[in-house]
């Protein structure tokens, strides 16, 4: 994999260099060169360009992976995504909304008891 060293800066932010930086950003564990570049050298606009490219690369990888799955595997993947979304929804629920729901539930119970 081709990398760019912090000493090479300033560089032109052309397509090739953005691709190299995006691929550096995707390496796990994080490369020390990438850490220095991203934290100390890149401007916010340059970081945004690299971030967009990282998103594109991740999207393409996911798309290729999904295209390689069988119908059964796709259905399993869809179910997994739906379960994660549902769990995330409950985790992100607003506490106030939960309180309102609780109050509404109590009101409904009271009305049912009156009948």
PDB file of C-alpha atoms in Angstrom, residues 15-111:
ATOM      1  CA  UNK A  15      -7.564  12.528  -6.592  1.00  0.00           C
ATOM      2  CA  UNK A  16      -4.548  10.254  -6.259  1.00  0.00           C
ATOM      3  CA  UNK A  17      -3.366  11.785  -2.985  1.00  0.00           C
ATOM      4  CA  UNK A  18      -6.887  11.822  -1.547  1.00  0.00           C
ATOM      5  CA  UNK A  19      -7.204   8.123  -2.400  1.00  0.00           C
ATOM      6  CA  UNK A  20      -3.875   7.360  -0.715  1.00  0.00           C
ATOM      7  CA  UNK A  21      -4.854   9.296   2.412  1.00  0.00           C
ATOM      8  CA  UNK A  22      -8.286   7.630   2.516  1.00  0.00           C
ATOM      9  CA  UNK A  23      -6.702   4.185   2.303  1.00  0.00           C
ATOM     10  CA  UNK A  24      -4.275   5.160   5.065  1.00  0.00           C
ATOM     11  CA  UNK A  25      -7.251   6.191   7.195  1.00  0.00           C
ATOM     12  CA  UNK A  26      -8.842   2.760   6.741  1.00  0.00           C
ATOM     13  CA  UNK A  27      -5.831   0.806   7.997  1.00  0.00           C
ATOM     14  CA  UNK A  28      -6.309  -0.883  11.357  1.00  0.00           C
ATOM     15  CA  UNK A  29      -4.413  -0.381  13.602  1.00  0.00           C
ATOM     16  CA  UNK A  30      -4.084   3.310  12.839  1.00  0.00           C
ATOM     17  CA  UNK A  31      -0.827   4.209  11.127  1.00  0.00           C
ATOM     18  CA  UNK A  32       1.311   6.701  13.081  1.00  0.00           C
ATOM     19  CA  UNK A  33       1.814   8.642   9.839  1.00  0.00           C
ATOM     20  CA  UNK A  34      -1.946   8.961   9.361  1.00  0.00           C
ATOM     21  CA  UNK A  35      -2.453  10.045  12.967  1.00  0.00           C
ATOM     22  CA  UNK A  36       0.115  12.845  12.603  1.00  0.00           C
ATOM     23  CA  UNK A  37      -1.231  13.932   9.211  1.00  0.00           C
ATOM     24  CA  UNK A  38      -4.874  13.940  10.282  1.00  0.00           C
ATOM     25  CA  UNK A  39      -4.342  15.649  13.625  1.00  0.00           C
ATOM     26  CA  UNK A  40      -1.571  18.123  12.865  1.00  0.00           C
ATOM     27  CA  UNK A  41      -1.310  18.772   9.144  1.00  0.00           C
ATOM     28  CA  UNK A  42      -4.621  18.544   7.291  1.00  0.00           C
ATOM     29  CA  UNK A  43      -6.985  21.484   7.295  1.00  0.00           C
ATOM     30  CA  UNK A  44     -10.676  20.946   8.060  1.00  0.00           C
ATOM     31  CA  UNK A  45     -11.509  21.129   4.340  1.00  0.00           C
ATOM     32  CA  UNK A  46      -8.824  18.582   3.470  1.00  0.00           C
ATOM     33  CA  UNK A  47     -10.000  16.277   6.267  1.00  0.00           C
ATOM     34  CA  UNK A  48     -13.510  16.559   4.840  1.00  0.00           C
ATOM     35  CA  UNK A  49     -12.293  15.535   1.364  1.00  0.00           C
ATOM     36  CA  UNK A  50     -10.534  12.493   2.810  1.00  0.00           C
ATOM     37  CA  UNK A  51     -13.546  11.624   4.959  1.00  0.00           C
ATOM     38  CA  UNK A  52     -15.848  11.712   1.939  1.00  0.00           C
ATOM     39  CA  UNK A  53     -13.480   9.404   0.082  1.00  0.00           C
ATOM     40  CA  UNK A  54     -13.371   7.026   3.063  1.00  0.00           C
ATOM     41  CA  UNK A  55     -17.184   6.921   3.026  1.00  0.00           C
ATOM     42  CA  UNK A  56     -17.172   6.168  -0.702  1.00  0.00           C
ATOM     43  CA  UNK A  57     -14.638   3.369  -0.256  1.00  0.00           C
ATOM     44  CA  UNK A  58     -16.628   1.860   2.627  1.00  0.00           C
ATOM     45  CA  UNK A  59     -19.815   2.065   0.555  1.00  0.00           C
ATOM     46  CA  UNK A  60     -18.145   0.302  -2.377  1.00  0.00           C
ATOM     47  CA  UNK A  61     -16.754  -2.454  -0.117  1.00  0.00           C
ATOM     48  CA  UNK A  62     -20.181  -3.003   1.443  1.00  0.00           C
ATOM     49  CA  UNK A  63     -21.858  -3.007  -1.962  1.00  0.00           C
ATOM     50  CA  UNK A  64     -19.408  -5.613  -3.275  1.00  0.00           C
ATOM     51  CA  UNK A  65     -19.905  -7.757  -0.188  1.00  0.00           C
ATOM     52  CA  UNK A  66     -23.693  -7.601  -0.492  1.00  0.00           C
ATOM     53  CA  UNK A  67     -23.514  -8.444  -4.198  1.00  0.00           C
ATOM     54  CA  UNK A  68     -21.537 -11.582  -3.364  1.00  0.00           C
ATOM     55  CA  UNK A  69     -24.122 -12.912  -0.873  1.00  0.00           C
ATOM     56  CA  UNK A  70     -26.740 -15.549  -1.613  1.00  0.00           C
ATOM     57  CA  UNK A  71     -30.456 -14.830  -1.199  1.00  0.00           C
ATOM     58  CA  UNK A  72     -30.506 -16.557   2.204  1.00  0.00           C
ATOM     59  CA  UNK A  73     -27.480 -14.575   3.366  1.00  0.00           C
ATOM     60  CA  UNK A  74     -29.090 -11.350   2.142  1.00  0.00           C
ATOM     61  CA  UNK A  75     -32.253 -12.102   4.114  1.00  0.00           C
ATOM     62  CA  UNK A  76     -30.175 -12.833   7.214  1.00  0.00           C
ATOM     63  CA  UNK A  77     -28.258  -9.565   6.693  1.00  0.00           C
ATOM     64  CA  UNK A  78     -31.514  -7.612   6.311  1.00  0.00           C
ATOM     65  CA  UNK A  79     -32.900  -9.108   9.509  1.00  0.00           C
ATOM     66  CA  UNK A  80     -29.706  -8.234  11.351  1.00  0.00           C
ATOM     67  CA  UNK A  81     -29.850  -4.639  10.092  1.00  0.00           C
ATOM     68  CA  UNK A  82     -33.482  -4.293  11.152  1.00  0.00           C
ATOM     69  CA  UNK A  83     -32.691  -5.618  14.635  1.00  0.00           C
ATOM     70  CA  UNK A  84     -29.772  -3.191  14.994  1.00  0.00           C
ATOM     71  CA  UNK A  85     -31.939  -0.301  13.845  1.00  0.00           C
ATOM     72  CA  UNK A  86     -34.653  -1.215  16.333  1.00  0.00           C
ATOM     73  CA  UNK A  87     -32.137  -1.510  19.175  1.00  0.00           C
ATOM     74  CA  UNK A  88     -30.543   1.790  18.205  1.00  0.00           C
ATOM     75  CA  UNK A  89     -33.961   3.454  18.150  1.00  0.00           C
ATOM     76  CA  UNK A  90     -34.661   2.383  21.709  1.00  0.00           C
ATOM     77  CA  UNK A  91     -31.180   3.402  22.907  1.00  0.00           C
ATOM     78  CA  UNK A  92     -31.521   6.830  21.326  1.00  0.00           C
ATOM     79  CA  UNK A  93     -35.022   7.418  22.592  1.00  0.00           C
ATOM     80  CA  UNK A  94     -35.493  10.712  24.266  1.00  0.00           C
ATOM     81  CA  UNK A  95     -36.001  10.443  28.015  1.00  0.00           C
ATOM     82  CA  UNK A  96     -38.757  13.034  27.842  1.00  0.00           C
ATOM     83  CA  UNK A  97     -40.552  10.948  25.212  1.00  0.00           C
ATOM     84  CA  UNK A  98     -40.339   7.932  27.488  1.00  0.00           C
ATOM     85  CA  UNK A  99     -41.873   9.949  30.312  1.00  0.00           C
ATOM     86  CA  UNK A 100     -44.663  11.184  28.036  1.00  0.00           C
ATOM     87  CA  UNK A 101     -45.381   7.634  26.939  1.00  0.00           C
ATOM     88  CA  UNK A 102     -45.518   6.542  30.556  1.00  0.00           C
ATOM     89  CA  UNK A 103     -47.944   9.346  31.433  1.00  0.00           C
ATOM     90  CA  UNK A 104     -50.123   8.488  28.431  1.00  0.00           C
ATOM     91  CA  UNK A 105     -50.144   4.851  29.451  1.00  0.00           C
ATOM     92  CA  UNK A 106     -51.234   5.777  32.977  1.00  0.00           C
ATOM     93  CA  UNK A 107     -54.025   7.954  31.580  1.00  0.00           C
ATOM     94  CA  UNK A 108     -55.244   5.107  29.404  1.00  0.00           C
ATOM     95  CA  UNK A 109     -55.227   2.732  32.379  1.00  0.00           C
ATOM     96  CA  UNK A 110     -57.233   5.232  34.436  1.00  0.00           C
ATOM     97  CA  UNK A 111     -59.830   5.574  31.672  1.00  0.00           C
TER      98      UNK A 111
END
